Short mmCIF file of C-alpha atoms and ligand atoms in Angstrom, two decimals:
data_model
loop_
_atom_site.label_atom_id
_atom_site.label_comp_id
_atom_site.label_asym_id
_atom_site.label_seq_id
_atom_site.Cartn_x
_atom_site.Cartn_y
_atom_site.Cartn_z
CA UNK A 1 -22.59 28.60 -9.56
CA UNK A 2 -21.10 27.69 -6.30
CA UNK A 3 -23.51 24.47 -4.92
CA UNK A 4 -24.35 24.30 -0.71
CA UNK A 5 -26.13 21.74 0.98
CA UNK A 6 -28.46 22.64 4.20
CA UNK A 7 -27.71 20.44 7.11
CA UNK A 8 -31.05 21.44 9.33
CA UNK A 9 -30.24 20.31 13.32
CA UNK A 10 -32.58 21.09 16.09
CA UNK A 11 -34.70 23.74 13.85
CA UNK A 12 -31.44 25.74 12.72
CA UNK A 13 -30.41 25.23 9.40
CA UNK A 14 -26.36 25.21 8.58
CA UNK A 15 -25.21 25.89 5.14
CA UNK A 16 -22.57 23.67 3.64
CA UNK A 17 -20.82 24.30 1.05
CA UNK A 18 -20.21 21.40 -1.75
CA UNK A 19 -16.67 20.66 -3.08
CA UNK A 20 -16.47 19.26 -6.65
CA UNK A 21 -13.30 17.41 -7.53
CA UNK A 22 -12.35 17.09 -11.22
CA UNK A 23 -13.96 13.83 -11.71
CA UNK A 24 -17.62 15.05 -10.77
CA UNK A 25 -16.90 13.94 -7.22
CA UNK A 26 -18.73 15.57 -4.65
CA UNK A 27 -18.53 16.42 -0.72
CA UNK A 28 -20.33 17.93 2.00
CA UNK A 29 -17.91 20.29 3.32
CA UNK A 30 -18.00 20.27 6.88
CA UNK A 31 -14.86 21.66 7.50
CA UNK A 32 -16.71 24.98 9.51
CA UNK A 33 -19.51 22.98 10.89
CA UNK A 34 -18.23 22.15 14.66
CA UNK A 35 -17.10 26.25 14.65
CA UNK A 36 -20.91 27.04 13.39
CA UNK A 37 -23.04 24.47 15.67
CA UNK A 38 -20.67 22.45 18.05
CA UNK A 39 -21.52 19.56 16.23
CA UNK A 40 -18.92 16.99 14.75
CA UNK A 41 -19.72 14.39 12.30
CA UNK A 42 -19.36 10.97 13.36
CA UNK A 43 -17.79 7.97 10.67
CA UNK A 44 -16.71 5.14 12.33
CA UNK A 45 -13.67 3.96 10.26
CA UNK A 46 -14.00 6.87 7.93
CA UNK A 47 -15.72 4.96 5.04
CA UNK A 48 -17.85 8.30 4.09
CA UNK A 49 -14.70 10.84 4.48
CA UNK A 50 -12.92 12.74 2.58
CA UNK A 51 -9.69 13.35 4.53
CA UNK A 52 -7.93 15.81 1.90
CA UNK A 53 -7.40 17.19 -1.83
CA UNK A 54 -5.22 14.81 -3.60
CA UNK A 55 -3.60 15.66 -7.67
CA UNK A 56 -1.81 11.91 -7.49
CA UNK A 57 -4.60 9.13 -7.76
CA UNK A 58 -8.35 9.08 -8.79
CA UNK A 59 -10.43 5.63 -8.06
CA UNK A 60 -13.63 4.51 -9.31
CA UNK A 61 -14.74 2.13 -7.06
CA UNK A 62 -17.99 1.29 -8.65
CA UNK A 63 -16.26 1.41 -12.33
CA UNK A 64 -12.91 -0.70 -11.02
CA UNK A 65 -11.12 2.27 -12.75
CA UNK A 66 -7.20 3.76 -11.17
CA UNK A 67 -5.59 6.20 -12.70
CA UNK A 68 -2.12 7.32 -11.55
CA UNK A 69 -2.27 11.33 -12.33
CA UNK A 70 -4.75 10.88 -15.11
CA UNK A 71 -2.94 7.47 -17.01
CA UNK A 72 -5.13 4.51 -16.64
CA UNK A 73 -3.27 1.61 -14.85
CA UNK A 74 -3.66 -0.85 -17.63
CA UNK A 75 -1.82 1.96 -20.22
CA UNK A 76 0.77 2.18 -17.65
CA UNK A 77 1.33 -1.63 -16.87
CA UNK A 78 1.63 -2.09 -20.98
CA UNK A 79 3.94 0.62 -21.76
CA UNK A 80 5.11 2.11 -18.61
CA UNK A 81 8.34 0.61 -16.04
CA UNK A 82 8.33 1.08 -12.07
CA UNK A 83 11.06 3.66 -12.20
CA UNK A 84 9.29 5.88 -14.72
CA UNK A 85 6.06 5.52 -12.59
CA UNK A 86 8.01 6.86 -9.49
CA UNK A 87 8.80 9.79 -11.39
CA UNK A 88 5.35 10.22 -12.30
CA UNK A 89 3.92 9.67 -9.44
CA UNK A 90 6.08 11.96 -7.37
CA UNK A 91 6.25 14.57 -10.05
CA UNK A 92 3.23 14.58 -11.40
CA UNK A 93 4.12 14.10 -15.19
CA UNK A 94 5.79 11.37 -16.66
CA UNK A 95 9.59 12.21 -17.18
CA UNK A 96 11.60 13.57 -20.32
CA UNK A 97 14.67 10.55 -21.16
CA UNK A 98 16.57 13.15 -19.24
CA UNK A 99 14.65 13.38 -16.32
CA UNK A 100 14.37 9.83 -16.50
CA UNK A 101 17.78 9.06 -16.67
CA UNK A 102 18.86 11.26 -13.82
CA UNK A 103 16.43 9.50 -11.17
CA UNK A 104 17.62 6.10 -12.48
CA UNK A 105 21.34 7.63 -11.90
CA UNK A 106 19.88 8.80 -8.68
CA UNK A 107 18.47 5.30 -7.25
CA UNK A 108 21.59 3.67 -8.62
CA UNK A 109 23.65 5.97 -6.67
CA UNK A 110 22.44 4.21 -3.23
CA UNK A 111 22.16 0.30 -3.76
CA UNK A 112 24.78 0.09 -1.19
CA UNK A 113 23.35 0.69 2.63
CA UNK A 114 25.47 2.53 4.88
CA UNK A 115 27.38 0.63 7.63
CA UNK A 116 25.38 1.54 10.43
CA UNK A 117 22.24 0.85 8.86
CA UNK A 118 23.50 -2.97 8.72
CA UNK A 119 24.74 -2.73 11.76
CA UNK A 120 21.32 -2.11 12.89
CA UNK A 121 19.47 -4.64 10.82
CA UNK A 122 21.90 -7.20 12.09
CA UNK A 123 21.12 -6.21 15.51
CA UNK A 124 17.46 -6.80 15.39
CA UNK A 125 16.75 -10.20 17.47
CA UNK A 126 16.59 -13.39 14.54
CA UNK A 127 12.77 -13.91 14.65
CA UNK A 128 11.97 -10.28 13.99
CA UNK A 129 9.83 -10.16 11.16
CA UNK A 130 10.58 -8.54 7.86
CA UNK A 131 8.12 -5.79 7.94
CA UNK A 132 9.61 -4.69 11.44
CA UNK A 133 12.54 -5.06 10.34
CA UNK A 134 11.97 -2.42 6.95
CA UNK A 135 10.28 -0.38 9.22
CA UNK A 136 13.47 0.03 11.94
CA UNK A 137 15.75 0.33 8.29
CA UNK A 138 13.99 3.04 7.39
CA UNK A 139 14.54 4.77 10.38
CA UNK A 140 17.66 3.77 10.53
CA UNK A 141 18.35 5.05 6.97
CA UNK A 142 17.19 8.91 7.88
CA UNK A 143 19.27 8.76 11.08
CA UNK A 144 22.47 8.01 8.61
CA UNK A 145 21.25 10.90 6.53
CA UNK A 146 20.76 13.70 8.91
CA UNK A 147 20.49 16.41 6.51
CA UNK A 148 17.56 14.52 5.11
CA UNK A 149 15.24 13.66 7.74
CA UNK A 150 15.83 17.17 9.47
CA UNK A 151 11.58 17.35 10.26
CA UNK A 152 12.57 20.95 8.72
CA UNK A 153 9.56 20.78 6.15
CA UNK A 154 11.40 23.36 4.11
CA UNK A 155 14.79 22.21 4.17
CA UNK A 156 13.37 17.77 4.16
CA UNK A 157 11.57 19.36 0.65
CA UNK A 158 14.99 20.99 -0.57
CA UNK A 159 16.25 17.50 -0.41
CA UNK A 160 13.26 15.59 -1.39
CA UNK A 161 14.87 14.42 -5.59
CA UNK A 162 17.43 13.35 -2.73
CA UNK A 163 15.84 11.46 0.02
CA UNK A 164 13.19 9.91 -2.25
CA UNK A 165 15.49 8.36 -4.71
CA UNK A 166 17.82 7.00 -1.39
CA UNK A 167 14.30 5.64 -0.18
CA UNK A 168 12.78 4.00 -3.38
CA UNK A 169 16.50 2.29 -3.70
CA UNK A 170 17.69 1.50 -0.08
CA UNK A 171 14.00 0.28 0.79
CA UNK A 172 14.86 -3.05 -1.68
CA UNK A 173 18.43 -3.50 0.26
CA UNK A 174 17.06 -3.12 3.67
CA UNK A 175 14.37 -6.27 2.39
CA UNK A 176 17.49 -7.87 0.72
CA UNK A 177 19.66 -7.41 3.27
CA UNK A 178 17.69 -9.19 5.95
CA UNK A 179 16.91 -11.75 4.00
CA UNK A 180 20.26 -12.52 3.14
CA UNK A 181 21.39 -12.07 7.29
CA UNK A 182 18.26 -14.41 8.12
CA UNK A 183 20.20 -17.07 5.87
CA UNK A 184 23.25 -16.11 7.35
CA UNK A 185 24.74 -14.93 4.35
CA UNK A 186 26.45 -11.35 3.85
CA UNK A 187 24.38 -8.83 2.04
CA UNK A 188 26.17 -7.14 -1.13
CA UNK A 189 23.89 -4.24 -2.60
CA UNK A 190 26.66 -3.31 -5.58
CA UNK A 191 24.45 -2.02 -8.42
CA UNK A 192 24.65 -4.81 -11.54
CA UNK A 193 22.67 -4.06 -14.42
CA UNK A 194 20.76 -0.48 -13.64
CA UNK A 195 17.80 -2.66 -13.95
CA UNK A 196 15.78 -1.70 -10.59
CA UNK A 197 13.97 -5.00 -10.24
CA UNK A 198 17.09 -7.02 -11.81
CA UNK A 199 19.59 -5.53 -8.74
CA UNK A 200 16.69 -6.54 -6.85
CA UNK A 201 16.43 -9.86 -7.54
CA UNK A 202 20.65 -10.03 -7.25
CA UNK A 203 20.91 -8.96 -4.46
CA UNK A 204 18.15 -11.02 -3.22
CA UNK A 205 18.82 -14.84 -5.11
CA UNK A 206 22.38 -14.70 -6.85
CA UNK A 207 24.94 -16.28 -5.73
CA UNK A 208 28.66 -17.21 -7.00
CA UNK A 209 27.17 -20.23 -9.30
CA UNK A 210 23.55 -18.44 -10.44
CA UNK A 211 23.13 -18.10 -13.77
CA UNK A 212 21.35 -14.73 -13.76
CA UNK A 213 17.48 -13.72 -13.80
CA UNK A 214 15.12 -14.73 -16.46
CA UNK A 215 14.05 -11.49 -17.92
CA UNK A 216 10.20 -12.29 -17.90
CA UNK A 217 10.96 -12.45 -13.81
CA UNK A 218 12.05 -9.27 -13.14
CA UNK A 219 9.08 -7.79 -15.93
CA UNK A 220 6.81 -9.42 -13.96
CA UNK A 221 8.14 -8.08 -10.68
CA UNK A 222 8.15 -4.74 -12.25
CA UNK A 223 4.62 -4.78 -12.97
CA UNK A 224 3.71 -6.22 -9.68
CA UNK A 225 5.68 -2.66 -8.12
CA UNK A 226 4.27 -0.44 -10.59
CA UNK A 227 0.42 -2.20 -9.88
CA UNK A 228 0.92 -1.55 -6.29
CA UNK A 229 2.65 1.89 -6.46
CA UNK A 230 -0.36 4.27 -5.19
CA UNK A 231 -4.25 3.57 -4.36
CA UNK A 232 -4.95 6.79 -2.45
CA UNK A 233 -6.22 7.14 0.75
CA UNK A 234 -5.83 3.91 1.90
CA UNK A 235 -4.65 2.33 5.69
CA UNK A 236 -1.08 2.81 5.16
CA UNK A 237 -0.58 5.84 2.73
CA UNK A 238 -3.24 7.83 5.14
CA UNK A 239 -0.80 7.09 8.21
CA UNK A 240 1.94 8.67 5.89
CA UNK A 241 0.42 11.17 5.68
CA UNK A 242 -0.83 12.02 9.43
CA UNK A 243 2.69 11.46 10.26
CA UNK A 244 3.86 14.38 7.76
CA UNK A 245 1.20 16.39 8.75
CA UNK A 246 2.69 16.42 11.93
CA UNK A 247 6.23 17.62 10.36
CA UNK A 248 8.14 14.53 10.22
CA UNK A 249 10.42 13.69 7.51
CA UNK A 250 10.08 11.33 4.61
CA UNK A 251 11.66 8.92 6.62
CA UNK A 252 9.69 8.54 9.70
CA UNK A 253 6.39 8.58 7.49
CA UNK A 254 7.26 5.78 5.34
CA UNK A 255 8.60 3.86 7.78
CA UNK A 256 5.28 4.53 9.93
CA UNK A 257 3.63 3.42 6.61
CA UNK A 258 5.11 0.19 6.39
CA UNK A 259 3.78 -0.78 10.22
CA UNK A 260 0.26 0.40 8.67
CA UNK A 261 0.66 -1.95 5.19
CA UNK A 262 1.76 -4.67 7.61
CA UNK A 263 -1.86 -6.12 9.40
CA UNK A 264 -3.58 -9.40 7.29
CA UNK A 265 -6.63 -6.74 6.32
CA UNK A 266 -4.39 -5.15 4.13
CA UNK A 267 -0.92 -5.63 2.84
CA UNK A 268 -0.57 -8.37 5.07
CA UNK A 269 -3.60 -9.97 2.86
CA UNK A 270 -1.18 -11.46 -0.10
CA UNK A 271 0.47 -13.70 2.80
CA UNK A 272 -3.06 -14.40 4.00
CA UNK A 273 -4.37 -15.67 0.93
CA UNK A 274 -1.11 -18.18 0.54
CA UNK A 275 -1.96 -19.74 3.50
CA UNK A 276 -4.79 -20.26 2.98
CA UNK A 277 -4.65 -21.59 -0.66
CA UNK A 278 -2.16 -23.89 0.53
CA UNK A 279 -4.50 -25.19 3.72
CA UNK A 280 -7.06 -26.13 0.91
CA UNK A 281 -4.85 -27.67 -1.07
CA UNK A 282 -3.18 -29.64 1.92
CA UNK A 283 -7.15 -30.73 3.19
CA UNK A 284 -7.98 -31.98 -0.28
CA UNK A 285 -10.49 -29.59 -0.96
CA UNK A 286 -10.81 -27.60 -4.56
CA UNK A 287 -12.13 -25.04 -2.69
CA UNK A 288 -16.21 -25.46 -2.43
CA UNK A 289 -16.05 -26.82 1.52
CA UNK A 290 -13.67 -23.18 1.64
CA UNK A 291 -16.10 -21.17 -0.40
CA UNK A 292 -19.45 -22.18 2.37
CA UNK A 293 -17.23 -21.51 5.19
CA UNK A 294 -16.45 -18.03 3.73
CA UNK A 295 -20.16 -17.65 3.30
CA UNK A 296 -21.26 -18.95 7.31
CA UNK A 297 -19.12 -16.64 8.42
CA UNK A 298 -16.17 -19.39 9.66
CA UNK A 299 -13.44 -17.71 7.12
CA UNK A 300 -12.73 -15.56 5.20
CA UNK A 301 -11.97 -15.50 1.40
CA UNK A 302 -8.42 -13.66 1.62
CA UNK A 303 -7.78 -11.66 -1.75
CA UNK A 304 -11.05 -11.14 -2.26
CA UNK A 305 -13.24 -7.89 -1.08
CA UNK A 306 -12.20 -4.22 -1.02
CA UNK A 307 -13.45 -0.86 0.74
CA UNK A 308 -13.16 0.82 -2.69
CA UNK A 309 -13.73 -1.68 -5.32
CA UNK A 310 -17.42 -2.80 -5.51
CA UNK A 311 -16.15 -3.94 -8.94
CA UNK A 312 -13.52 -6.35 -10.32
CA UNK A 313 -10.41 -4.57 -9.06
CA UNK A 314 -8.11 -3.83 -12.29
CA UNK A 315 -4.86 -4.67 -10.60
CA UNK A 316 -6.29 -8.49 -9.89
CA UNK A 317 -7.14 -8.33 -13.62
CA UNK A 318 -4.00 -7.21 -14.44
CA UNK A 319 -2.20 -9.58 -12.13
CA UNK A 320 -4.21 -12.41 -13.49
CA UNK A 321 -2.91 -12.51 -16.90
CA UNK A 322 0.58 -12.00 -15.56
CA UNK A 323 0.54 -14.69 -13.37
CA UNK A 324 0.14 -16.98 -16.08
CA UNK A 325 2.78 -15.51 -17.65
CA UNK A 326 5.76 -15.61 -15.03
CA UNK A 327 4.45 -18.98 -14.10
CA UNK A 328 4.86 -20.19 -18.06
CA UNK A 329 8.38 -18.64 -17.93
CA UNK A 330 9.66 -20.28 -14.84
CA UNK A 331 8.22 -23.58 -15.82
CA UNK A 332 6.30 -24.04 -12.77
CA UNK A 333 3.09 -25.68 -12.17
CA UNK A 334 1.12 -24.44 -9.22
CA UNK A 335 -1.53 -26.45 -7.81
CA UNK A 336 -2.53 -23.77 -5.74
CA UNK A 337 -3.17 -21.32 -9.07
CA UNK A 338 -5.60 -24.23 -9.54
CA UNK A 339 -7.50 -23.54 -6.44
CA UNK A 340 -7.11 -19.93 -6.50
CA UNK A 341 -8.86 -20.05 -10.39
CA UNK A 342 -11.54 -22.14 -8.91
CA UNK A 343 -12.44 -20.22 -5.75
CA UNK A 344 -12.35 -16.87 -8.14
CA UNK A 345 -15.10 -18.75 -10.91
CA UNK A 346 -17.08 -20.57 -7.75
CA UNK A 347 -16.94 -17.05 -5.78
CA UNK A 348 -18.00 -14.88 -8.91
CA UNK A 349 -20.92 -17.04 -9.70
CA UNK A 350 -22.68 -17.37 -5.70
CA UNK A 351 -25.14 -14.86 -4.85
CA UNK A 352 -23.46 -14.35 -1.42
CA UNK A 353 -20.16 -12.80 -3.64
CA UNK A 354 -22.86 -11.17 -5.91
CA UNK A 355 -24.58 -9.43 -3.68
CA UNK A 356 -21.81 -8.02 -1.13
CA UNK A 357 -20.33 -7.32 -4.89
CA UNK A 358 -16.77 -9.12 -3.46
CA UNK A 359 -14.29 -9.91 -6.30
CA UNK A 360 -10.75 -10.58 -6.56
CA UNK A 361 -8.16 -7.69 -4.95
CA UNK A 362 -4.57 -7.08 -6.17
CA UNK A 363 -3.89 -9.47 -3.51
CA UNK A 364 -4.34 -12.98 -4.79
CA UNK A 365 -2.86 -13.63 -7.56
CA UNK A 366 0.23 -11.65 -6.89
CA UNK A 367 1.36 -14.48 -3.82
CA UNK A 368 1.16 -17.24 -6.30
CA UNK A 369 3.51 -15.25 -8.59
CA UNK A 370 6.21 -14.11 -5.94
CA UNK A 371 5.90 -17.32 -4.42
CA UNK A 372 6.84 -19.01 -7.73
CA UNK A 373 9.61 -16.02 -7.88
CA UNK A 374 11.34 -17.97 -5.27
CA UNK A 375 10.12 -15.09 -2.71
CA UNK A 376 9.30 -16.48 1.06
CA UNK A 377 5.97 -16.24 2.14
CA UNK A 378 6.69 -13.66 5.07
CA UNK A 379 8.51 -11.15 2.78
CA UNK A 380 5.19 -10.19 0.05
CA UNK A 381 4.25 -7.75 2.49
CA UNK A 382 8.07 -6.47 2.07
CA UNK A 383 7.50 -6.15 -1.79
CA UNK A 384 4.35 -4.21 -1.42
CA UNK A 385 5.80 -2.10 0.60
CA UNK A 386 8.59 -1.59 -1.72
CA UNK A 387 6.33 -1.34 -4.80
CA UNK A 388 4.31 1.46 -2.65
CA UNK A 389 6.89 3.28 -1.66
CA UNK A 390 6.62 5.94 -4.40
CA UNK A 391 2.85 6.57 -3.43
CA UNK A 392 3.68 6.95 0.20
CA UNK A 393 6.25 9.52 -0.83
CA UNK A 394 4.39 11.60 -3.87
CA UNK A 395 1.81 12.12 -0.80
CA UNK A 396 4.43 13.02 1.42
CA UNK A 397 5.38 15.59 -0.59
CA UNK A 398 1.86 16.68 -1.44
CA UNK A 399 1.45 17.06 2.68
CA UNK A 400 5.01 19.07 3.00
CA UNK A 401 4.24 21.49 0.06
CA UNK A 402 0.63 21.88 0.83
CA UNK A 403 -0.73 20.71 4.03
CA UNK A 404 -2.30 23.55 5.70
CA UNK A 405 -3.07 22.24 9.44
CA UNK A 406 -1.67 18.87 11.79
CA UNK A 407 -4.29 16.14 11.00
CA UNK A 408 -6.56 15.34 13.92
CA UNK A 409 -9.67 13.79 13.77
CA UNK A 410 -11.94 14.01 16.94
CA UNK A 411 -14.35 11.43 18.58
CA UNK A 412 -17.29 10.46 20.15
CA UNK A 413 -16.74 9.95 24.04
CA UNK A 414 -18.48 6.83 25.20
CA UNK A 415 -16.65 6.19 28.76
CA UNK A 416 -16.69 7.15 32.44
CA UNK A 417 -17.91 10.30 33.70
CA UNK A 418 -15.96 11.86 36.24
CA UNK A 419 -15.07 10.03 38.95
CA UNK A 420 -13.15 10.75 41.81
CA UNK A 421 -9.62 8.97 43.01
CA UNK A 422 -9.79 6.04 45.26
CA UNK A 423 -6.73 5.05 46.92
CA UNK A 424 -5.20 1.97 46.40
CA UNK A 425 -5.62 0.22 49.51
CA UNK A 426 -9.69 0.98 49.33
CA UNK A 427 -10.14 -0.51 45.90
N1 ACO B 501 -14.77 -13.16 2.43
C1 ACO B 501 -16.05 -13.38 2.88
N2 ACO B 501 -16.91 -12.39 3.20
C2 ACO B 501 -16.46 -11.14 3.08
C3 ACO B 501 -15.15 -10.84 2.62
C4 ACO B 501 -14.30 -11.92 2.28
N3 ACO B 501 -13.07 -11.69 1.85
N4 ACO B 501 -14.97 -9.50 2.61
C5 ACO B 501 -16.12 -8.97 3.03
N5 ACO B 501 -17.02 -9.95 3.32
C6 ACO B 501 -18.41 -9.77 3.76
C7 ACO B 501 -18.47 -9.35 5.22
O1 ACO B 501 -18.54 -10.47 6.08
C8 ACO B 501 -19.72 -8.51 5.23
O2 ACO B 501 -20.81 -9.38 5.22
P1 ACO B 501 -22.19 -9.00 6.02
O3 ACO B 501 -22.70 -7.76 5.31
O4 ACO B 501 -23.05 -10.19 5.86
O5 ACO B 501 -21.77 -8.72 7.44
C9 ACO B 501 -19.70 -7.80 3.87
O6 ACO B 501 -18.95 -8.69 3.01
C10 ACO B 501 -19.03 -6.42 3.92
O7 ACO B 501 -17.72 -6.59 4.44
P2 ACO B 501 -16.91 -5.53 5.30
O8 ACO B 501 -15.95 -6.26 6.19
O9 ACO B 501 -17.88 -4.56 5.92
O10 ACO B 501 -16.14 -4.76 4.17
P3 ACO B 501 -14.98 -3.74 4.43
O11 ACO B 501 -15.09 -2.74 3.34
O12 ACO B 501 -14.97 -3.23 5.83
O13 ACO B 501 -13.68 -4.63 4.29
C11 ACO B 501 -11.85 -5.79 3.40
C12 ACO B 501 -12.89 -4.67 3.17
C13 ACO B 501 -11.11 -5.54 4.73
C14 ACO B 501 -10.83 -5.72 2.27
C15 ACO B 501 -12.58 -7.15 3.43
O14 ACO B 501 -13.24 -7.36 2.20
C16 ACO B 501 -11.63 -8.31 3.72
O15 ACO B 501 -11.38 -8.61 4.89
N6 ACO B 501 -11.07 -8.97 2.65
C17 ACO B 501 -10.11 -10.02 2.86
C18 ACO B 501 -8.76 -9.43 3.19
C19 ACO B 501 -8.09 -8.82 1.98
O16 ACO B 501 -8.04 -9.41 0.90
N7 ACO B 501 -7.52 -7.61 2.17
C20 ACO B 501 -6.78 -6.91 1.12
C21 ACO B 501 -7.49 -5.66 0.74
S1 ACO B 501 -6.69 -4.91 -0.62
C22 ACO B 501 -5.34 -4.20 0.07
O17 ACO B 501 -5.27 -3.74 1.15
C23 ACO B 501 -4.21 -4.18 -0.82
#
């Protein structure tokens, strides 16, 4: 039996009808109500709304569960790679060995960047910074591929196996490349091992005399990608999708995507919470004076707290383990893990955490890890955005095959009535 709700304004009652999704999730519908009554709803920073139907990720907040298209993301950090949770991501199953093999063929295929994309990283004034500069790339990138980034929808869709592999591969040489050109070194992207996160990490670190990449590094890189790979409707993978909505091509919306992941409230946050381990450590504190700051209000615990998650979010557990992992492989010993362990047991135990029900995000542990890596501080936002690239384009896709209308919230108009022109020299 289909379920309505009765919104009742000014004596005249509106039915509503109630969506269900296929986790027992419910919504008001409200879709018809502005047509029916004039009336808009109002959510300042749309905590309470539901912008769209979405098949690729389901969150439980309150239960810290993800699931990427139904696998839990613990299952798929254990058994699953990046590459394979691309596929699954974008294609809503996970792949055959065939199917498999044919997108790793396919991101292989475009380690190398085209000329003129270079050209235009190189071009970008020294102190750009890296998540500018993948942004620009990206552009770049679909103005070297024309017949990709067409903002046809139909024919940008007939190319998508195409433009999506070029994007989940060239996205890593774009953040190589300007790394490499910020060292003033030249940038080669030639494809070594098939391994996505080995090339990675070649094209990033080797050089002439480099003995290779442990193996537990670029595991624990992949897992880092795969952890961040999709988390729904969030800041960045929302703008994706207002962008397609609009028409553009795959991309425009990433690239538009990557300005969204880069602010310190959210992808920016793993730099955030680096800094600011590293001010504690520097100031001799283990982290209590930082802790009662957090709590007057002074500063704020980075890594910690999430719109979604009024649980323990399961990447950070994740994350946790495999940060003492890559940290026992490289043979490093971080003071600052020390801190960030201490903040996380101090934090989890005060009844200002408790109550605001704040606990670690993906966020921080995964600096300490990329930081041990040999990663600069200023390119973890770059790795997010790598390791979400496959989210931003399985809702892409979702947009182009079945977005109905151009996205386009309204508002609430709180400023001057009209008023009539003065000319200049009277004001
Ligand atoms: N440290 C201290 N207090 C906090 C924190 C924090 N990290 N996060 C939230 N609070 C407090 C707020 O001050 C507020 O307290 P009040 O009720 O006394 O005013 C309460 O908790 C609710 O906080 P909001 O800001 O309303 O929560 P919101 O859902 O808007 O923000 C956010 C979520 C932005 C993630 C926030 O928790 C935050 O700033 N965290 C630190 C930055 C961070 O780690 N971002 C990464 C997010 S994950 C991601 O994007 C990958």
């Amino acid at each position: 039996m289909s379920q309505s709700a009765d919104l009742l304004i000014n004596d005249q009652s509106y039915p509503l009808p109630i969506l269900t999704g296929t986790e027992q999730e419910q919504a008001v519908d409200i879709s018809q109500l502005r047509k029916l009554s004039k009336f808009i709803t109002f959510d300042d920073g749309y905590g309470n709304t539901g912008s769209c139907e979405s098949s690729v990720t389901f969150i439980d907040g309150d239960k810290g569960i993800l699931r990427y298209r139904g696998y839990d993301i613990a299952e798929l950090a254990e058994k699953s790679t990046f590459l394979e949770t691309c596929y699954l991501l974008i294609y809503g199953n996970l792949p055959t060995a065939t199917e498999l093999s044919s997108l790793e063929a396919r991101v292989a295929q475009f380690t190398e960047l085209p000329p003129e994309v270079l050209a235009a990283l190189k071009a970008l004034p020294a102190n750009t910074h890296p998540m500018a500069v993948l942004s620009c790339g990206l552009q770049a990138l679909g103005g070297a591929f024309p017949d990709l980034s067409s903002n046809n929808k139909q024919q940008d869709l007939d190319n998508f196996d195409k433009s999506s592999s070029l994007i989940i591969s060239a996205i890593r040489s774009i953040a190589a490349a300007r790394y490499r050109f910020s060292r003033g070194e030249e940038f080669s992207g030639s494809e070594k091992s098939g391994n996505y996160c080995e090339d990675f990490l070649s094209m990033m670190f080797s050089s002439k005399d480099s003995n290779g990449i442990p193996e537990a590094v670029s595991k624990a890189l992949d897992v880092i990608f795969l952890l961040h790979a999709d988390h729904e409707q969030n800041c960045s993978t929302s703008t994706c999708r207002m962008i397609a909505s609009g028409g553009a091509n795959p991309f425009a919306s990433v690239a538009g995507a990557t300005s969204a992941l880069w602010g310190p409230l959210h992808g920016g946050a793993n730099m955030a919470v680096i800094k600011m381990l590293n001010e504690i450590h520097q100031s001799g504190d283990d982290g209590s004076k930082f802790i009662q700051s957090a709590k007057e209000g002074k500063s704020r615990l980075m890594g910690f707290g999430h719109r979604v998650y009024r649980n323990y979010d399961p990447r950070a557990k994740i994350l946790k383990s495999a940060c003492d992992q890559a940290l026992d492989a490289l043979g490093v010993d971080s003071p600052i893990l020390d801190i960030a362990r201490n903040l996380e047991s101090t934090a989890l135990e005060d009844e200002y955490f408790i109550q605001r029900k704040l606990y670690p995000n993906v966020d921080f542990y995964s600096g300490i890890i990329l930081q041990a890596m040999g990663f600069p501080t200023d390119t973890f936002t770059v790795l997010f955005a790598i390791g979400r690239a496959p989210g931003w384009l399985a809702h892409w896709k979702e947009i182009a095959s079945n977005g109905k209308r151009i996205h386009r919230p309204r508002q609430i108009y709180q400023g001057e009535t009209l008023r009539s022109y003065t000319e200049i020299a009277s004001r």
